[in-house]
Short mmCIF file of C-alpha atoms in Angstrom, two decimals:
data_model
loop_
_atom_site.label_atom_id
_atom_site.label_comp_id
_atom_site.label_asym_id
_atom_site.label_seq_id
_atom_site.Cartn_x
_atom_site.Cartn_y
_atom_site.Cartn_z
CA MET Z 502 94.87 34.59 78.78
CA ASN Z 503 91.84 34.43 81.10
CA GLU Z 504 88.70 35.18 79.00
CA GLU Z 505 86.63 35.77 82.10
CA THR Z 506 89.09 38.41 83.36
CA ARG Z 507 89.14 40.09 80.06
CA LEU Z 508 85.39 40.28 79.96
CA ARG Z 509 85.34 41.70 83.53
CA ILE Z 510 87.71 44.46 82.50
CA LEU Z 511 85.46 45.28 79.48
CA GLN Z 512 82.31 45.32 81.67
CA LYS Z 513 83.81 47.46 84.49
CA GLY Z 514 85.48 49.71 81.88
CA ALA Z 515 82.27 50.11 80.11
CA GLU Z 516 80.58 51.38 83.27
CA ILE Z 517 83.26 53.91 83.98
CA VAL Z 518 83.80 55.11 80.43
CA HIS Z 519 79.99 55.45 79.96
CA ARG Z 520 79.91 57.79 82.96
CA LYS Z 521 83.18 59.71 82.69
CA GLY Z 522 84.18 59.43 79.01
CA PHE Z 523 87.14 57.61 77.42
CA ASN Z 524 89.89 60.17 77.93
CA HIS Z 525 88.88 61.01 81.38
CA THR Z 526 89.05 57.37 82.55
CA GLY Z 527 92.29 56.06 83.91
CA ILE Z 528 93.43 52.38 83.23
CA LYS Z 529 94.13 52.19 87.00
CA ASP Z 530 90.47 52.98 87.77
CA ILE Z 531 89.28 50.20 85.54
CA LEU Z 532 91.62 47.62 86.90
CA LYS Z 533 90.72 48.62 90.43
CA ALA Z 534 86.96 48.30 89.58
CA ALA Z 535 87.57 45.00 87.87
CA GLN Z 536 89.75 43.77 90.79
CA VAL Z 537 92.63 42.91 88.53
CA PRO Z 538 96.18 43.41 89.66
CA LYS Z 539 97.65 46.76 88.61
CA GLY Z 540 99.77 46.65 85.53
CA SER Z 541 98.09 43.58 84.01
CA PHE Z 542 96.05 45.70 81.54
CA TYR Z 543 98.50 45.33 78.65
CA TYR Z 544 98.37 41.52 79.16
CA TYR Z 545 94.68 41.70 77.97
CA PHE Z 546 94.81 44.70 75.50
CA GLU Z 547 97.57 45.99 73.35
CA SER Z 548 96.88 49.61 74.17
CA LYS Z 549 94.27 51.82 75.69
CA GLU Z 550 92.90 52.54 72.15
CA ASP Z 551 92.80 48.88 71.48
CA PHE Z 552 90.75 48.46 74.66
CA GLY Z 553 88.56 51.34 73.49
CA LEU Z 554 87.84 49.84 70.22
CA GLU Z 555 86.85 46.49 71.79
CA LEU Z 556 84.62 48.55 74.15
CA VAL Z 557 82.78 50.08 71.19
CA GLU Z 558 81.93 46.54 69.98
CA PHE Z 559 80.98 45.60 73.63
CA PHE Z 560 78.59 48.51 73.86
CA ALA Z 561 77.11 47.80 70.34
CA ARG Z 562 76.47 44.20 71.30
CA THR Z 563 74.88 45.07 74.62
CA LEU Z 564 72.71 47.79 72.99
CA GLY Z 565 71.60 45.29 70.30
CA GLU Z 566 70.57 42.84 72.87
CA CYS Z 567 68.75 45.44 75.06
CA ALA Z 568 67.06 48.30 73.46
CA GLY Z 569 67.81 47.02 69.83
CA TYR Z 570 66.35 43.55 69.92
CA VAL Z 571 62.85 44.88 69.59
CA LEU Z 572 63.48 46.46 66.18
CA SER Z 573 63.30 42.84 64.88
CA ASP Z 574 60.29 41.77 66.91
CA GLN Z 575 57.87 40.44 64.34
CA LEU Z 576 55.10 40.39 66.83
CA LEU Z 577 54.93 44.11 66.70
CA SER Z 578 54.12 46.44 63.73
CA PRO Z 579 56.95 48.50 62.32
CA MET Z 580 55.82 51.67 63.96
CA GLN Z 581 55.24 49.82 67.21
CA ARG Z 582 58.77 48.43 66.99
CA ILE Z 583 60.30 51.94 66.60
CA LEU Z 584 58.25 53.47 69.41
CA ARG Z 585 58.97 50.35 71.65
CA HIS Z 586 62.65 50.82 70.97
CA VAL Z 587 62.46 54.40 72.34
CA ASP Z 588 60.45 53.09 75.28
CA LEU Z 589 63.40 50.68 76.07
CA ILE Z 590 65.88 53.54 75.77
CA ILE Z 591 63.72 55.57 78.21
CA GLY Z 592 63.59 52.55 80.57
CA THR Z 593 67.39 52.20 80.48
CA ALA Z 594 67.84 55.97 80.99
CA GLU Z 595 65.63 55.81 84.06
CA ALA Z 596 67.48 52.90 85.47
CA ASN Z 597 70.65 54.94 85.03
CA GLY Z 598 69.19 57.88 86.89
CA PHE Z 599 68.94 59.85 83.62
CA ALA Z 600 72.73 59.87 83.28
CA LYS Z 601 75.21 58.36 80.90
CA GLY Z 602 73.20 58.68 77.63
CA CYS Z 603 73.94 56.69 74.46
CA PRO Z 604 77.42 55.18 74.77
CA ILE Z 605 77.95 55.01 70.97
CA GLY Z 606 76.77 58.74 70.55
CA ASN Z 607 78.99 59.74 73.45
CA LEU Z 608 82.17 58.06 72.08
CA SER Z 609 81.41 59.38 68.54
CA GLN Z 610 81.27 62.92 70.00
CA GLU Z 611 84.36 62.38 72.09
CA MET Z 612 86.64 60.41 69.83
CA GLY Z 613 85.41 61.02 66.31
CA ASP Z 614 88.05 63.75 65.79
CA LEU Z 615 90.75 62.32 67.94
CA SER Z 616 91.34 58.81 66.67
CA GLU Z 617 90.81 57.46 63.11
CA ALA Z 618 90.65 53.95 64.44
CA PHE Z 619 87.75 55.09 66.74
CA ARG Z 620 86.10 56.95 63.98
CA LEU Z 621 85.96 54.02 61.63
CA LYS Z 622 84.79 51.66 64.30
CA LEU Z 623 82.05 53.94 65.48
CA GLU Z 624 81.04 54.76 61.93
CA GLY Z 625 80.50 51.08 61.23
CA VAL Z 626 78.47 50.52 64.39
CA THR Z 627 76.41 53.55 63.72
CA ALA Z 628 75.64 52.63 60.16
CA ARG Z 629 74.50 49.15 61.36
CA TYR Z 630 72.15 50.74 63.72
CA ILE Z 631 70.78 53.18 61.08
CA GLU Z 632 70.38 50.16 58.67
CA ARG Z 633 68.28 48.34 61.22
CA VAL Z 634 65.95 51.29 61.75
CA ALA Z 635 65.76 51.95 57.93
CA ALA Z 636 64.66 48.37 57.34
CA VAL Z 637 61.87 48.81 59.84
CA ILE Z 638 60.76 52.11 58.21
CA GLU Z 639 60.83 50.38 54.74
CA GLU Z 640 58.62 47.56 56.03
CA GLY Z 641 56.19 50.23 57.52
CA GLN Z 642 56.08 51.94 54.24
CA ARG Z 643 55.14 48.80 52.39
CA MET Z 644 52.30 48.27 54.93
CA GLY Z 645 51.17 51.92 54.59
CA GLU Z 646 51.90 52.43 58.29
CA ILE Z 647 54.78 54.97 57.69
CA ARG Z 648 54.67 57.87 55.28
CA ALA Z 649 55.80 56.81 51.78
CA ASP Z 650 57.81 59.98 50.82
CA LEU Z 651 60.71 59.30 53.21
CA ASP Z 652 63.90 57.75 52.12
CA PRO Z 653 64.22 54.98 54.62
CA GLY Z 654 67.99 55.39 55.07
CA HIS Z 655 67.73 59.11 55.55
CA ALA Z 656 64.83 58.89 57.88
CA GLY Z 657 66.56 56.13 59.82
CA ARG Z 658 69.70 58.29 60.25
CA PHE Z 659 67.44 61.21 61.28
CA ILE Z 660 65.79 59.19 64.00
CA VAL Z 661 69.03 57.88 65.35
CA GLU Z 662 70.41 61.45 65.37
CA ALA Z 663 67.43 62.71 67.27
CA LEU Z 664 67.59 59.95 69.79
CA GLN Z 665 71.26 60.61 70.38
CA GLY Z 666 70.59 64.34 70.71
CA ALA Z 667 67.57 63.52 73.06
CA SER Z 668 69.97 61.36 75.16
CA ILE Z 669 72.28 64.31 75.67
CA HIS Z 670 69.28 66.61 76.56
CA MET Z 671 68.17 63.93 79.01
CA LYS Z 672 71.53 64.31 80.84
CA LEU Z 673 70.79 67.99 81.28
CA ALA Z 674 67.12 67.55 82.20
CA LYS Z 675 67.84 64.55 84.56
CA GLY Z 676 64.41 63.35 83.65
CA PRO Z 677 62.54 61.46 80.94
CA GLU Z 678 60.96 64.46 79.17
CA PRO Z 679 63.44 64.98 76.26
CA LEU Z 680 63.29 61.34 75.26
CA GLU Z 681 59.42 61.27 75.69
CA THR Z 682 59.08 64.32 73.51
CA CYS Z 683 61.48 62.79 70.93
CA ARG Z 684 59.24 59.69 70.85
CA GLU Z 685 56.11 61.68 70.17
CA MET Z 686 57.90 63.70 67.50
CA ILE Z 687 59.24 60.65 65.79
CA ARG Z 688 55.66 59.32 65.71
CA LEU Z 689 54.45 62.42 64.11
CA PHE Z 690 57.40 62.43 61.70
CA LEU Z 691 56.77 58.91 60.51
CA GLN Z 692 52.97 58.72 60.41
CA PRO Z 693 51.44 59.11 56.94
CA MET R 120 92.90 92.48 85.47
CA ASN R 121 93.48 92.69 81.72
CA GLU R 122 90.26 92.14 79.92
CA GLU R 123 91.92 91.51 76.58
CA THR R 124 94.00 88.81 77.89
CA ARG R 125 91.09 87.18 79.65
CA LEU R 126 89.25 87.24 76.33
CA ARG R 127 92.21 85.76 74.55
CA ILE R 128 92.37 82.87 77.06
CA LEU R 129 88.71 82.17 76.31
CA GLN R 130 89.13 82.29 72.62
CA LYS R 131 92.10 80.00 72.55
CA GLY R 132 90.54 77.84 75.18
CA ALA R 133 87.42 77.55 73.07
CA GLU R 134 89.38 76.25 70.09
CA ILE R 135 91.13 73.59 72.15
CA VAL R 136 88.19 72.53 74.12
CA HIS R 137 85.99 72.34 71.08
CA ARG R 138 88.35 69.98 69.47
CA LYS R 139 89.68 67.88 72.51
CA GLY R 140 86.83 68.17 75.13
CA PHE R 141 87.00 69.91 78.47
CA ASN R 142 88.50 67.21 80.66
CA HIS R 143 91.11 66.30 78.11
CA THR R 144 92.29 69.92 77.84
CA GLY R 145 95.08 71.04 80.18
CA ILE R 146 95.29 74.54 81.53
CA LYS R 147 98.84 74.74 80.44
CA ASP R 148 97.85 74.11 76.78
CA ILE R 149 95.47 76.96 76.81
CA LEU R 150 97.92 79.43 78.38
CA LYS R 151 100.58 78.31 75.90
CA ALA R 152 98.17 78.93 72.94
CA ALA R 153 97.06 82.23 74.43
CA GLN R 154 100.74 83.15 75.03
CA VAL R 155 99.92 83.96 78.67
CA PRO R 156 102.61 83.12 81.32
CA LYS R 157 102.16 79.84 82.94
CA GLY R 158 100.44 79.94 86.32
CA SER R 159 98.51 83.16 85.55
CA PHE R 160 95.32 81.24 84.92
CA TYR R 161 93.96 81.59 88.37
CA TYR R 162 94.54 85.41 88.04
CA TYR R 163 91.73 85.38 85.48
CA PHE R 164 89.56 82.42 86.58
CA GLU R 165 88.73 81.07 90.02
CA SER R 166 88.97 77.47 88.86
CA LYS R 167 89.02 75.33 85.71
CA GLU R 168 85.27 74.84 86.26
CA ASP R 169 84.74 78.63 86.48
CA PHE R 170 86.67 78.98 83.20
CA GLY R 171 84.46 76.22 81.73
CA LEU R 172 81.24 77.87 82.71
CA GLU R 173 82.39 81.22 81.05
CA LEU R 174 83.35 79.20 78.06
CA VAL R 175 79.73 77.85 77.77
CA GLU R 176 78.57 81.41 77.66
CA PHE R 177 81.24 82.36 75.19
CA PHE R 178 80.17 79.48 72.90
CA ALA R 179 76.57 80.48 73.19
CA ARG R 180 77.25 84.01 72.35
CA THR R 181 79.42 83.11 69.39
CA LEU R 182 76.78 80.61 67.99
CA GLY R 183 73.99 83.21 68.52
CA GLU R 184 76.01 85.69 66.45
CA CYS R 185 76.97 83.13 63.70
CA ALA R 186 74.51 80.37 62.78
CA GLY R 187 71.88 81.60 65.24
CA TYR R 188 71.23 85.15 64.12
CA VAL R 189 69.36 84.02 60.97
CA LEU R 190 66.61 82.72 63.18
CA SER R 191 65.58 86.33 63.66
CA ASP R 192 65.96 87.44 60.12
CA GLN R 193 62.64 88.94 59.24
CA LEU R 194 63.52 89.09 55.49
CA LEU R 195 63.08 85.27 55.45
CA SER R 196 60.05 83.24 55.98
CA PRO R 197 59.99 81.07 59.12
CA MET R 198 60.74 77.79 57.15
CA GLN R 199 63.51 79.50 55.28
CA ARG R 200 64.97 80.77 58.52
CA ILE R 201 65.13 77.31 59.90
CA LEU R 202 66.69 75.79 56.82
CA ARG R 203 69.13 78.67 56.42
CA HIS R 204 70.11 78.12 60.03
CA VAL R 205 71.10 74.48 59.06
CA ASP R 206 72.98 75.77 56.00
CA LEU R 207 75.05 78.05 58.28
CA ILE R 208 75.77 75.12 60.54
CA ILE R 209 76.87 73.09 57.49
CA GLY R 210 79.09 76.08 56.40
CA THR R 211 80.79 76.23 59.78
CA ALA R 212 81.24 72.47 59.75
CA GLU R 213 82.90 72.62 56.41
CA ALA R 214 85.16 75.49 57.45
CA ASN R 215 86.17 73.20 60.45
CA GLY R 216 86.98 70.30 58.14
CA PHE R 217 83.79 68.43 59.47
CA ALA R 218 85.37 68.13 62.89
CA LYS R 219 84.51 69.56 66.38
CA GLY R 220 80.63 69.51 65.96
CA CYS R 221 78.20 71.56 68.20
CA PRO R 222 80.17 72.90 71.22
CA ILE R 223 77.08 73.15 73.36
CA GLY R 224 76.01 69.52 72.45
CA ASN R 225 79.57 68.35 73.01
CA LEU R 226 79.86 69.87 76.48
CA SER R 227 76.41 68.71 77.51
CA GLN R 228 77.36 65.20 76.60
CA GLU R 229 80.71 65.41 78.34
CA MET R 230 79.84 67.36 81.51
CA GLY R 231 76.08 66.83 82.02
CA ASP R 232 76.75 64.14 84.51
CA LEU R 233 80.03 65.32 86.01
CA SER R 234 79.21 68.88 87.28
CA GLU R 235 75.95 70.24 88.55
CA ALA R 236 77.14 73.77 87.72
CA PHE R 237 77.96 72.84 84.12
CA ARG R 238 74.62 71.03 83.86
CA LEU R 239 72.57 74.01 84.94
CA LYS R 240 74.51 76.45 82.66
CA LEU R 241 74.20 74.16 79.57
CA GLU R 242 70.48 73.48 80.34
CA GLY R 243 69.84 77.25 80.37
CA VAL R 244 71.75 77.88 77.14
CA THR R 245 70.01 74.93 75.45
CA ALA R 246 66.59 76.16 76.64
CA ARG R 247 67.17 79.47 75.11
CA TYR R 248 68.25 77.83 71.77
CA ILE R 249 65.10 75.68 71.76
CA GLU R 250 62.86 78.77 72.59
CA ARG R 251 64.26 80.60 69.55
CA VAL R 252 63.48 77.72 67.19
CA ALA R 253 60.15 77.27 68.85
CA ALA R 254 59.24 80.89 68.23
CA VAL R 255 60.04 80.47 64.61
CA ILE R 256 57.96 77.30 64.35
CA GLU R 257 54.99 79.13 66.03
CA GLU R 258 55.26 82.05 63.50
CA GLY R 259 55.40 79.48 60.52
CA GLN R 260 52.22 77.72 61.87
CA ARG R 261 50.40 81.10 62.08
CA MET R 262 51.40 81.75 58.34
CA GLY R 263 50.37 78.11 57.40
CA GLU R 264 53.92 77.47 56.33
CA ILE R 265 54.56 74.84 59.03
CA ARG R 266 52.25 72.00 60.08
CA ALA R 267 49.77 73.02 62.71
CA ASP R 268 49.58 69.84 64.82
CA LEU R 269 53.20 70.19 66.26
CA ASP R 270 53.72 71.67 69.72
CA PRO R 271 56.23 74.34 68.94
CA GLY R 272 58.40 73.69 72.02
CA HIS R 273 58.49 70.03 71.45
CA ALA R 274 59.27 70.44 67.72
CA GLY R 275 61.91 72.94 68.53
CA ARG R 276 63.55 70.60 70.90
CA PHE R 277 63.39 67.72 68.43
CA ILE R 278 65.10 69.88 65.80
CA VAL R 279 67.88 70.89 68.05
CA GLU R 280 68.36 67.27 69.21
CA ALA R 281 68.50 66.14 65.61
CA LEU R 282 71.00 68.83 64.71
CA GLN R 283 73.24 67.98 67.69
CA GLY R 284 73.01 64.30 66.73
CA ALA R 285 73.77 65.15 63.11
CA SER R 286 76.82 67.20 64.25
CA ILE R 287 78.12 63.98 65.91
CA HIS R 288 77.43 61.88 62.81
CA MET R 289 79.30 64.56 60.72
CA LYS R 290 82.28 63.99 62.90
CA LEU R 291 82.25 60.18 61.94
CA ALA R 292 81.36 60.81 58.24
CA LYS R 293 83.92 63.71 57.86
CA GLY R 294 81.57 65.17 55.30
CA PRO R 295 78.36 67.14 55.00
CA GLU R 296 76.05 64.31 54.35
CA PRO R 297 74.55 63.79 57.81
CA LEU R 298 73.77 67.50 58.27
CA GLU R 299 72.45 67.79 54.67
CA THR R 300 70.19 64.76 55.25
CA CYS R 301 69.02 66.23 58.49
CA ARG R 302 68.15 69.45 56.80
CA GLU R 303 65.94 67.64 54.33
CA MET R 304 64.27 65.61 57.10
CA ILE R 305 63.58 68.75 59.14
CA ARG R 306 61.94 70.16 56.06
CA LEU R 307 59.76 67.15 55.56
CA PHE R 308 58.97 67.05 59.31
CA LEU R 309 57.80 70.68 59.43
CA GLN R 310 55.99 71.11 56.11
CA PRO R 311 52.07 70.93 56.31
#
């Protein structure tokens, strides 16, 4: 097995699935984009679902390295980390022409009811995301920068939900306004 | 044209699209569920997209009559109206086995980038929803029941986004917890 080819299929597949959705994406389209011979898909992945599950991890890793890394940036205060995280999401959205949205939110919406394997994988990835935000909220509460009456896990989930919803509204608006509004509301929600 | 048949196609189509998504739903499946002869779809709808656009209005009307009507219930205070609205969403979610989610959010996510006609239709329906919530927030602010420093339109959008995000998380959790948490966070967000 050629690991480089496998990664190229995941990268090209991620681009297409992010834009068109998982069910709407044909294996042939992915192989064509990855310039891999037709029919060799099952050499690299057991099934389309198996490919999809690896894609979820691929998306989660990429997001963690892009918009997510700032959540651990100790040079910023907890509130700054959360707002900067939203800024990075807005920057990515702009680079994508305000299309695509959150790949994890998208696949959760599309596949949550259709595949138990997808549901479990996406639930795990989403829980990790919420935990990271919750840890920042808790730190902010200890410093008095974030209101103390919020349950960090609940508030973290709420922020992730709002950001995934705003990423959907961004696709409708084709502009930054929904995410910018969301950023400001998150600030007002968190401040003491 | 038989109006009753047309409505039955929309109703059955709504059920299937709500569960499987628009692109993943075949016209044949809808006609079979609606017990309409194969091939007669184009007698009732110009195209699959035309059917989809009518479906958006159908969903919006149904939601307005179900979970949405309470937003105008003058027997409840503004805050009570918003929280009761979330309760109704939770009730519907439970009746659906914590599957499906918000049909407008789902179609916005799926179709926002793929069809300009869908995008415009969904943007209009979403804007109407946000305006209804914003009007309740404004009323609550006048009564001192909701914090005064929120822009009603922005806060209304934020709440709709969070609810659509929570409806996605509900599909992962297969339980009421994400929507219940969202309800509590909305209350804390709005209270003065």
